[in-house]
Structure formats: C-alpha cells, structure tokens
Short mmCIF file of C-alpha atoms and ligand atoms in Angstrom, two decimals:
data_model
loop_
_atom_site.label_atom_id
_atom_site.label_comp_id
_atom_site.label_asym_id
_atom_site.label_seq_id
_atom_site.Cartn_x
_atom_site.Cartn_y
_atom_site.Cartn_z
CA MET A 29 -0.41 -0.26 0.26
CA THR A 30 1.73 3.04 0.72
CA GLY A 31 5.28 3.36 1.35
CA SER A 32 8.26 5.80 -0.15
CA ALA A 33 10.47 5.67 -2.17
CA GLU A 34 12.74 6.09 1.44
CA GLY A 35 11.48 2.82 2.79
CA GLY A 36 7.72 4.29 3.52
CA PRO A 37 5.33 3.95 6.21
CA PRO A 38 4.17 0.93 7.32
CA ASP A 39 1.42 -0.39 6.18
CA GLY A 40 -1.46 3.32 6.58
CA ALA A 41 0.42 4.96 8.80
CA GLY A 42 0.96 8.40 6.74
CA PRO A 43 3.26 10.09 5.89
CA THR A 44 6.87 10.13 7.60
CA ASP A 45 8.77 13.31 8.19
CA THR A 46 10.99 12.02 5.89
CA ASP A 47 8.59 11.67 3.04
CA TRP A 48 7.50 15.72 3.76
CA ALA A 49 10.43 16.55 3.96
CA ALA A 50 11.13 14.49 0.32
CA ALA A 51 8.15 16.57 -0.66
CA VAL A 52 9.22 20.07 0.70
CA ALA A 53 12.29 19.36 -1.17
CA ALA A 54 9.90 18.85 -4.74
CA VAL A 55 8.85 21.56 -4.55
CA ARG A 56 11.92 24.38 -3.41
CA GLY A 57 14.58 22.80 -5.55
CA LEU A 58 12.65 23.55 -8.03
CA PRO A 59 14.05 26.71 -11.32
CA ALA A 60 12.77 29.41 -11.40
CA THR A 61 11.54 28.13 -14.82
CA ALA A 62 10.25 24.55 -14.04
CA ARG A 63 7.21 23.46 -15.37
CA VAL A 64 5.39 21.28 -12.77
CA LEU A 65 1.91 19.69 -13.68
CA LEU A 66 -1.22 19.19 -11.17
CA ILE A 67 -3.25 16.67 -12.36
CA CYS A 68 -6.42 14.42 -10.59
CA HIS A 69 -8.27 11.60 -11.29
CA VAL A 70 -11.08 10.90 -13.57
CA ASN A 71 -14.80 12.53 -13.30
CA PRO A 72 -12.98 14.74 -10.97
CA ASP A 73 -15.19 14.93 -7.34
CA GLY A 74 -15.15 18.22 -4.93
CA ASP A 75 -11.78 16.57 -3.22
CA ALA A 76 -9.65 16.59 -6.42
CA LEU A 77 -10.38 19.68 -8.12
CA GLY A 78 -10.67 21.53 -4.73
CA SER A 79 -6.95 19.53 -3.66
CA MET A 80 -6.02 20.53 -6.86
CA LEU A 81 -6.32 23.66 -7.62
CA GLY A 82 -6.27 25.45 -3.95
CA PHE A 83 -2.84 23.64 -3.83
CA GLY A 84 -1.99 24.73 -7.42
CA LEU A 85 -3.04 28.30 -6.16
CA GLY A 86 -0.42 27.69 -3.30
CA LEU A 87 2.35 27.08 -6.09
CA ARG A 88 1.53 30.15 -7.55
CA ARG A 89 1.87 32.85 -4.77
CA LEU A 90 5.51 30.64 -3.95
CA GLY A 91 6.23 32.04 -7.61
CA VAL A 92 5.58 28.51 -10.06
CA ARG A 93 5.00 30.59 -12.51
CA GLN A 94 4.90 27.69 -15.09
CA LEU A 95 2.20 25.89 -14.02
CA GLN A 96 -0.88 23.84 -15.82
CA ALA A 97 -3.64 21.54 -14.13
CA THR A 98 -5.32 18.63 -15.65
CA PHE A 99 -7.62 15.58 -15.37
CA PRO A 100 -7.79 12.33 -17.75
CA GLY A 101 -11.03 12.22 -20.40
CA PRO A 102 -13.26 15.41 -21.51
CA PRO A 103 -11.69 19.41 -20.20
CA GLU A 104 -15.53 19.97 -19.09
CA VAL A 105 -15.44 20.85 -15.73
CA PRO A 106 -18.73 19.96 -14.16
CA GLU A 107 -20.81 23.02 -13.25
CA PRO A 108 -20.76 23.06 -9.86
CA PHE A 109 -17.21 23.37 -9.23
CA ARG A 110 -16.65 25.72 -12.32
CA TRP A 111 -17.12 29.23 -10.21
CA LEU A 112 -13.89 27.58 -8.64
CA PRO A 113 -10.35 30.17 -8.16
CA GLY A 114 -7.27 28.79 -10.02
CA SER A 115 -9.72 27.54 -12.64
CA ASP A 116 -7.65 29.41 -14.99
CA LEU A 117 -4.70 26.88 -14.63
CA LEU A 118 -6.87 24.09 -16.19
CA VAL A 119 -5.60 22.92 -19.88
CA ALA A 120 -6.77 19.86 -22.09
CA GLN A 121 -5.46 16.94 -21.54
CA ASP A 122 -3.79 16.57 -24.36
CA ASP A 123 -2.64 20.68 -23.80
CA ALA A 124 -0.82 19.41 -20.60
CA TYR A 125 2.87 19.10 -20.46
CA PRO A 126 4.29 16.37 -21.57
CA ASP A 127 7.48 16.00 -19.69
CA PRO A 128 7.46 18.60 -16.78
CA ASP A 129 9.86 18.70 -14.33
CA LEU A 130 7.39 17.84 -11.51
CA VAL A 131 4.19 16.58 -11.78
CA ILE A 132 1.74 16.58 -8.50
CA CYS A 133 -1.49 13.74 -8.89
CA PHE A 134 -4.18 14.56 -6.28
CA ASP A 135 -7.12 11.85 -4.53
CA ALA A 136 -6.12 8.98 -7.22
CA ALA A 137 -5.51 5.41 -5.82
CA SER A 138 -3.78 4.13 -8.69
CA GLU A 139 -2.85 4.81 -11.97
CA SER A 140 -5.91 3.07 -13.23
CA ARG A 141 -7.57 6.90 -12.03
CA LEU A 142 -5.49 8.73 -14.29
CA GLY A 143 -6.19 7.84 -18.03
CA ASP A 144 -3.78 9.04 -20.18
CA LEU A 145 -2.63 10.52 -18.35
CA VAL A 146 -0.39 7.90 -16.07
CA ASP A 147 2.49 8.46 -18.91
CA ARG A 148 3.33 11.99 -16.98
CA LEU A 149 3.89 9.56 -13.72
CA ASP A 150 7.45 8.25 -15.75
CA LYS A 151 7.50 11.26 -18.38
CA ALA A 152 8.52 13.67 -15.47
CA GLY A 153 11.22 14.88 -13.73
CA THR A 154 9.22 13.56 -10.22
CA ALA A 155 6.60 12.51 -9.09
CA LEU A 156 4.42 13.43 -6.10
CA VAL A 157 1.78 12.02 -5.02
CA LEU A 158 -0.40 13.20 -2.69
CA ASP A 159 -3.64 11.69 -1.62
CA HIS A 160 -5.70 9.39 1.25
CA HIS A 161 -7.80 7.23 -0.19
CA ALA A 162 -6.66 2.63 2.64
CA SER A 163 -6.45 1.05 -1.05
CA ASN A 164 -4.32 3.62 -2.48
CA THR A 165 -1.74 1.34 -4.40
CA GLY A 166 1.92 2.83 -3.45
CA PHE A 167 3.05 5.01 -7.16
CA GLY A 168 4.97 7.77 -7.27
CA ALA A 169 8.50 8.62 -6.30
CA ILE A 170 7.33 10.68 -3.34
CA GLN A 171 4.57 9.27 -1.57
CA LEU A 172 1.59 11.27 0.55
CA VAL A 173 -0.76 9.46 1.50
CA ASP A 174 -2.40 9.72 4.56
CA PRO A 175 -5.05 7.06 4.83
CA HIS A 176 -6.28 8.94 8.08
CA ALA A 177 -7.14 12.66 6.32
CA ALA A 178 -10.96 13.12 5.75
CA ALA A 179 -10.00 14.47 1.98
CA THR A 180 -7.36 14.85 -0.01
CA SER A 181 -7.69 18.38 0.97
CA VAL A 182 -6.40 17.64 4.38
CA VAL A 183 -2.69 16.51 2.65
CA ALA A 184 -3.10 19.30 0.19
CA LEU A 185 -2.92 21.76 3.52
CA GLY A 186 -0.63 20.33 5.23
CA LEU A 187 2.16 20.37 2.66
CA LEU A 188 0.76 24.12 1.90
CA ASP A 189 1.55 24.87 5.41
CA ARG A 190 5.95 22.93 5.68
CA LEU A 191 5.94 25.54 2.19
CA GLY A 192 5.06 28.26 4.49
CA VAL A 193 1.89 28.59 2.16
CA THR A 194 -0.30 31.59 3.57
CA LEU A 195 -3.49 30.69 3.21
CA ASP A 196 -5.79 33.18 1.35
CA ALA A 197 -9.32 33.33 0.56
CA ASP A 198 -8.53 31.55 -3.23
CA ILE A 199 -6.21 28.35 -1.97
CA ALA A 200 -9.28 27.38 1.09
CA ALA A 201 -11.85 28.01 -1.82
CA GLY A 202 -10.87 24.74 -3.36
CA LEU A 203 -9.69 23.22 -0.25
CA TYR A 204 -12.40 23.63 1.17
CA VAL A 205 -14.88 22.76 -1.45
CA ALA A 206 -12.45 18.90 -1.13
CA LEU A 207 -13.50 19.09 2.61
CA SER A 208 -17.17 19.41 2.49
CA THR A 209 -17.60 17.19 -0.71
CA ASP A 210 -15.59 14.47 1.05
CA THR A 211 -17.28 14.66 4.67
CA GLY A 212 -20.29 14.56 3.13
CA SER A 213 -20.54 18.28 4.39
CA PHE A 214 -18.58 17.64 7.92
CA ARG A 215 -21.60 14.88 8.01
CA PHE A 216 -19.27 11.61 7.90
CA GLU A 217 -17.47 8.98 10.78
CA ALA A 218 -13.90 10.83 8.84
CA THR A 219 -15.38 14.81 10.77
CA THR A 220 -12.99 14.29 12.98
CA PRO A 221 -11.81 17.96 15.75
CA ALA A 222 -8.48 18.30 13.14
CA VAL A 223 -11.37 18.29 10.42
CA HIS A 224 -13.19 20.92 12.35
CA GLU A 225 -10.22 22.61 13.07
CA MET A 226 -9.36 23.11 9.63
CA ALA A 227 -12.69 24.24 8.37
CA ALA A 228 -12.32 27.00 10.74
CA ARG A 229 -9.25 27.84 9.17
CA LEU A 230 -10.44 27.74 6.02
CA LEU A 231 -12.94 29.65 6.47
CA ALA A 232 -11.27 32.03 8.64
CA THR A 233 -9.91 33.50 5.31
CA GLY A 234 -13.91 34.55 4.92
CA ILE A 235 -14.98 32.80 2.43
CA ARG A 236 -18.61 31.88 3.01
CA PRO A 237 -19.96 28.42 3.72
CA GLY A 238 -23.26 28.94 2.52
CA GLU A 239 -22.65 30.04 -0.34
CA ILE A 240 -20.16 27.47 -1.95
CA SER A 241 -22.11 24.48 -0.02
CA ARG A 242 -25.39 26.47 -2.26
CA LYS A 243 -23.10 26.14 -5.23
CA ILE A 244 -21.70 22.95 -4.87
CA PHE A 245 -24.36 20.70 -3.42
CA ASP A 246 -28.16 22.33 -3.39
CA THR A 247 -28.21 23.58 -7.03
CA ARG A 248 -29.20 21.16 -9.97
CA PRO A 249 -30.93 22.14 -13.51
CA PHE A 250 -34.99 20.84 -13.22
CA GLY A 251 -34.60 18.38 -15.82
CA ALA A 252 -31.87 16.99 -12.92
CA VAL A 253 -34.82 17.59 -10.08
CA ARG A 254 -37.02 15.04 -12.61
CA LEU A 255 -34.49 12.90 -14.06
CA PHE A 256 -34.00 11.73 -10.49
CA GLY A 257 -37.72 11.37 -9.57
CA GLU A 258 -37.55 8.51 -12.30
CA VAL A 259 -34.56 7.20 -10.91
CA VAL A 260 -34.92 6.87 -7.58
CA GLY A 261 -38.08 5.70 -8.91
CA ARG A 262 -36.78 3.01 -9.53
CA ALA A 263 -34.92 1.43 -7.06
CA ARG A 264 -34.55 -2.13 -5.87
CA LEU A 265 -34.63 -2.74 -2.75
CA GLU A 266 -33.13 -6.15 -1.09
CA PRO A 267 -33.45 -6.86 2.44
CA ALA A 268 -31.85 -10.08 2.62
CA ALA A 269 -29.10 -9.26 0.62
CA ALA A 270 -25.41 -8.64 2.50
CA ALA A 271 -26.11 -11.64 4.89
CA GLY A 272 -29.30 -9.32 5.82
CA ARG A 273 -28.57 -6.29 6.22
CA GLY A 274 -29.62 -4.98 3.12
CA LEU A 275 -29.49 -2.97 -0.23
CA VAL A 276 -30.85 -0.87 -1.90
CA TRP A 277 -29.98 -0.01 -5.92
CA THR A 278 -30.56 1.63 -8.64
CA TYR A 279 -29.51 3.12 -12.02
CA ALA A 280 -29.05 5.22 -14.80
CA THR A 281 -28.58 5.11 -18.48
CA ARG A 282 -27.67 7.63 -20.54
CA GLU A 283 -30.42 7.29 -22.40
CA ASP A 284 -32.42 8.53 -18.93
CA LEU A 285 -29.38 11.84 -19.60
CA ALA A 286 -30.56 11.74 -23.08
CA ARG A 287 -34.26 11.94 -22.31
CA HIS A 288 -34.01 15.01 -19.59
CA ASP A 289 -31.37 16.62 -21.73
CA GLN A 290 -28.38 16.38 -18.72
CA PRO A 291 -24.50 15.81 -18.65
CA ALA A 292 -23.26 12.84 -16.97
CA TYR A 293 -22.83 14.99 -13.46
CA VAL A 294 -25.95 15.69 -12.43
CA LEU A 295 -25.94 11.69 -10.89
CA GLU A 296 -23.01 11.86 -8.69
CA ALA A 297 -25.38 13.16 -6.22
CA LEU A 298 -28.11 10.27 -6.86
CA ILE A 299 -26.61 8.02 -4.14
CA ASP A 300 -26.87 10.95 -2.22
CA SER A 301 -31.23 10.18 -2.46
CA VAL A 302 -30.80 6.47 -2.71
CA ARG A 303 -28.45 6.05 0.51
CA CYS A 304 -30.65 7.06 3.44
CA THR A 305 -33.21 3.70 3.16
CA ALA A 306 -33.88 2.87 6.78
CA GLU A 307 -34.07 -0.83 5.64
CA ALA A 308 -30.16 -1.25 3.83
CA ASP A 309 -26.80 -0.63 4.94
CA VAL A 310 -25.37 -1.19 1.37
CA SER A 311 -26.75 1.33 -1.47
CA CYS A 312 -25.46 1.31 -4.77
CA VAL A 313 -25.71 3.23 -8.48
CA VAL A 314 -24.83 2.01 -11.42
CA LYS A 315 -24.73 4.93 -13.70
CA GLN A 316 -23.88 3.94 -17.76
CA SER A 317 -20.48 5.30 -19.11
CA GLY A 318 -20.22 3.21 -22.24
CA ASP A 319 -22.21 0.74 -24.55
CA ALA A 320 -21.81 -2.09 -21.73
CA GLU A 321 -19.43 0.20 -19.07
CA TRP A 322 -20.88 1.13 -16.17
CA ALA A 323 -19.72 3.55 -13.00
CA VAL A 324 -20.35 2.29 -9.71
CA SER A 325 -20.66 4.40 -6.06
CA LEU A 326 -20.92 1.82 -3.67
CA ARG A 327 -22.10 3.41 -0.20
CA SER A 328 -22.66 1.66 4.06
CA LYS A 329 -24.26 2.32 7.36
CA GLY A 330 -20.77 0.48 8.43
CA ALA A 331 -22.27 -3.04 8.62
CA VAL A 332 -19.83 -3.11 5.42
CA ASP A 333 -16.84 -2.98 4.31
CA VAL A 334 -17.72 -1.67 0.08
CA SER A 335 -13.82 -1.04 -0.60
CA ARG A 336 -13.32 -4.67 -0.25
CA VAL A 337 -16.56 -5.21 -2.61
CA ALA A 338 -14.91 -2.74 -4.58
CA MET A 339 -11.47 -3.43 -5.69
CA ALA A 340 -12.08 -7.38 -5.39
CA LEU A 341 -14.05 -5.59 -9.15
CA GLY A 342 -10.86 -3.89 -10.29
CA GLY A 343 -12.35 -0.64 -8.34
CA GLY A 344 -11.52 1.38 -5.06
CA GLY A 345 -11.97 3.38 -2.24
CA HIS A 346 -12.85 4.04 1.33
CA ARG A 347 -14.36 1.38 3.79
CA PHE A 348 -17.92 3.17 3.42
CA ALA A 349 -16.74 4.88 0.37
CA ALA A 350 -15.54 3.38 -2.76
CA GLY A 351 -16.73 2.33 -6.67
CA PHE A 352 -15.73 0.05 -9.42
CA THR A 353 -16.36 0.22 -13.28
CA GLY A 354 -18.79 -2.82 -13.79
CA ARG A 355 -18.83 -4.82 -17.48
CA GLY A 356 -22.16 -5.82 -18.69
CA THR A 357 -25.78 -5.45 -17.97
CA VAL A 358 -27.13 -3.42 -15.63
CA ASP A 359 -28.18 -6.83 -13.71
CA GLU A 360 -24.82 -8.74 -14.57
CA VAL A 361 -23.01 -6.26 -12.51
CA VAL A 362 -25.29 -5.77 -9.00
CA GLU A 363 -25.01 -9.34 -9.35
CA ARG A 364 -21.45 -9.64 -8.43
CA ILE A 365 -21.89 -6.69 -6.06
CA ARG A 366 -24.38 -9.02 -4.12
CA ALA A 367 -22.21 -12.70 -4.16
CA LYS A 368 -19.32 -10.27 -2.76
CA LEU A 369 -21.30 -8.41 0.01
CA PRO A 370 -21.32 -11.22 2.59
CA GLY A 371 -17.88 -11.71 2.42
CA ALA A 372 -17.27 -8.10 3.31
CA LEU A 373 -19.04 -7.74 6.25
CA LEU A 374 -17.40 -6.55 9.73
CA PRO A 375 -17.37 -7.40 13.04
CA ALA A 376 -20.36 -6.04 14.84
P1 AMP B 412 -17.75 7.92 -5.73
O1 AMP B 412 -18.70 6.90 -5.89
O2 AMP B 412 -17.40 8.35 -7.65
O3 AMP B 412 -18.09 9.29 -5.14
O4 AMP B 412 -16.13 7.25 -5.55
C1 AMP B 412 -16.07 6.77 -3.98
C2 AMP B 412 -14.79 6.76 -3.55
O5 AMP B 412 -14.79 5.35 -4.67
C3 AMP B 412 -14.33 7.53 -4.19
O6 AMP B 412 -12.43 7.09 -2.60
C4 AMP B 412 -13.52 7.21 -5.44
O7 AMP B 412 -12.13 7.91 -5.55
C5 AMP B 412 -13.86 5.01 -5.26
N1 AMP B 412 -13.80 5.10 -6.29
C6 AMP B 412 -15.29 4.99 -6.96
N2 AMP B 412 -14.96 4.63 -9.14
C7 AMP B 412 -13.35 3.95 -8.06
C8 AMP B 412 -13.25 3.12 -9.31
N3 AMP B 412 -13.70 2.86 -10.50
N4 AMP B 412 -12.04 3.30 -9.09
C9 AMP B 412 -11.17 2.88 -7.50
N5 AMP B 412 -11.80 3.57 -6.82
C10 AMP B 412 -12.61 4.29 -7.14
MN1 MN B 413 -12.37 12.36 -5.38
MN1 MN B 414 -10.88 11.98 -1.58
#
C-alpha cells in the first residue's frame, strides 16, 4: 500500500517526516523555469478539483510560473465547480506538458484512475502523490498518502503549511470544497476535531460556506430533479442481501440522461438520494458510462466494508464509500456486487 521511495511508513500510518521533507524539497528545489503539472482522477469530484486547484494557487504564490492543471477525459469541469478559483490553471489533457519537471497527483488511489495521463508519472522529472485512500496502490516517487485524512485537501494543506504558504480565500475555497465534499458536509465518520479545526482555518479567510454549499450541493437543473424522480422511483430494496443487512440499488442509463437533456455529472449526487434508505446498510448506484460499461458507486452505513467489494471488482475507495467500473448488463453488475457482500461484512 503506501510506502515511500525511502522505505516508507508501515501500512496505513500516513506520511513520515522523511516523506514530508522529500515533498518539500521537490517543490523548493524547482528552478525558476520549471514546468509543474497537476493532475487528478478521472471524473473529478470536489476533492480532486478543490485540492488540485487550491494547491495550485499555493504554488503560484510561491512563484511557480509554468503551472498547469488537468484531468483525464473531456476537459469539461462539472458546472458546480466551474467557479473555483484557480480554474484558469486548467488545460485539456492533450495540451498538458508532456514531460513536466514535476507532476503532482491528487486524490487518485491508483494509476488506473489517471487514464491517458498515467504516462506523465514516468515522463516527469519527479512524481509526487497526494492522496488519502487506504486502497492507494503506492505509485509515484514521493508519496504523501494519509488514509486517516478526511480528504486529499488535508494532505494538501499539510504540504502548503510546510512550504510556508499563507492561506488566502482563493486557496481556501478549493480546500474547503474538497473537505466538505469528502466529509458529506461534515456529516461522515471522518469528521474529526482536526477536520473542524481545518474548516475553521479555511473559513477564517472569509470564504462563505452557505454560498459554497449551495453551489456544490444544492443547485441542479430542473431536468435533473425530474430525472432523479424517475431513477429513484425504480430503486430496488433487497433486505436479505449482505447477510440480512440489506441492499438498495438503482441505475441510470445514458438514454435516461438524454431524455432529460442532462450531463452525466448530475448523477454524482444520486447516491445521496438512495443511501438514506433505512432498511439497507449498503446502497449502490450503477451509472452507464459506455455501451456495456458502468460507473458504480457503493456506500455503507457501517456493517460492510464496501472498498473490499470494489477492490474485488477492480475498483477501490474507502471503507464506507467506494466504486468500480462494471462491465456487462446492469443485472450482471449488481449480481457481482451481491455475491461479494457477505464476504465484506465487518465484525459487529
Ligand atoms: P464515488 O462513488 O464515485 O463518489 O466514489 C466513491 C469512492 O470510491 C471515491 O473515494 C473514489 O475515489 C472511489 N472510486 C470510485 N470509482 C472508482 C474506480 N473505478 N476505481 C477506484 N476507485 C474508485
Ligand atoms: Mn475523489
Ligand atoms: Mn478524496
């Protein structure tokens, strides 16, 4: 799992002082002419984009002039994140430096989450990885991977602090979006005192939490509201699944999106409308991403380690929030999940 080029911490321990020092040296040692490329995982969420752009603005404050940020796939940023400060750093993946002096990777648990950008890890002078997935596969020369961090932005702020960057509202906006996304607006188990302390530091820069939450969580087109109605309406409850802990699931096709004239990102919030089901520990949304390809979101309320299910099916994630790419029909994908659930039960 995690472990740095220097030998690294024991599994799950987070970055060592040596790891932090290597990361600081990688940034501080950059010549004035250095090209730095920031990358994050495919279908970027609030943590991927917010950590990357917030950190990018910090690098800019340090004087890094040749700086780009990108992500795999089409260069469209989901509407809720288009306002993020630092968006001017974004370029399409094909326009990103082919051989940067330093590449910094955000919120990706494995190289498979980097699509066509994976080659930059080898072509860059140095590859620095910032992440918080327990399932992180341990790629990149310098690894700042903290499975106890609530979001990658916790790690990003840790590095900005060590680099001596002073927080400002633009940097804080991205880091706050990241933190509030991955903690479900400070509701999930990962919401420790340290998370609230970090949020307090970010809010002290003057950013507006109500405005930010409305933009990233509480605004969607009317077509999406109607689409959700249909897709939630076809949810199935299987009380006997997961050894009686229960499974609730639904799916959405590209045809569903087209019928309501909606972009794919609107489906990211769908899991939240399903996982509230009291009768099921595990919830699942199967979102069509290709002809016979599906992006699967899994959530658990605590009885099942869904990252084990996801990893067994080629994906990854966290204990209570994970995902994978499924192939075949919806029924085949759900059957594979169903079969893995009993083996992923956590001790009571
Ligand atoms: P999501 O359901 O897309 O919000 O993802 C929940 C968690 O699972 C996140 O931490 C993702 O990084 C992880 N995840 C989702 N899809 C994949 C995948 N295909 N491979 C690896 N990890 C994934
Ligand atoms: Mn993410
Ligand atoms: Mn994350």
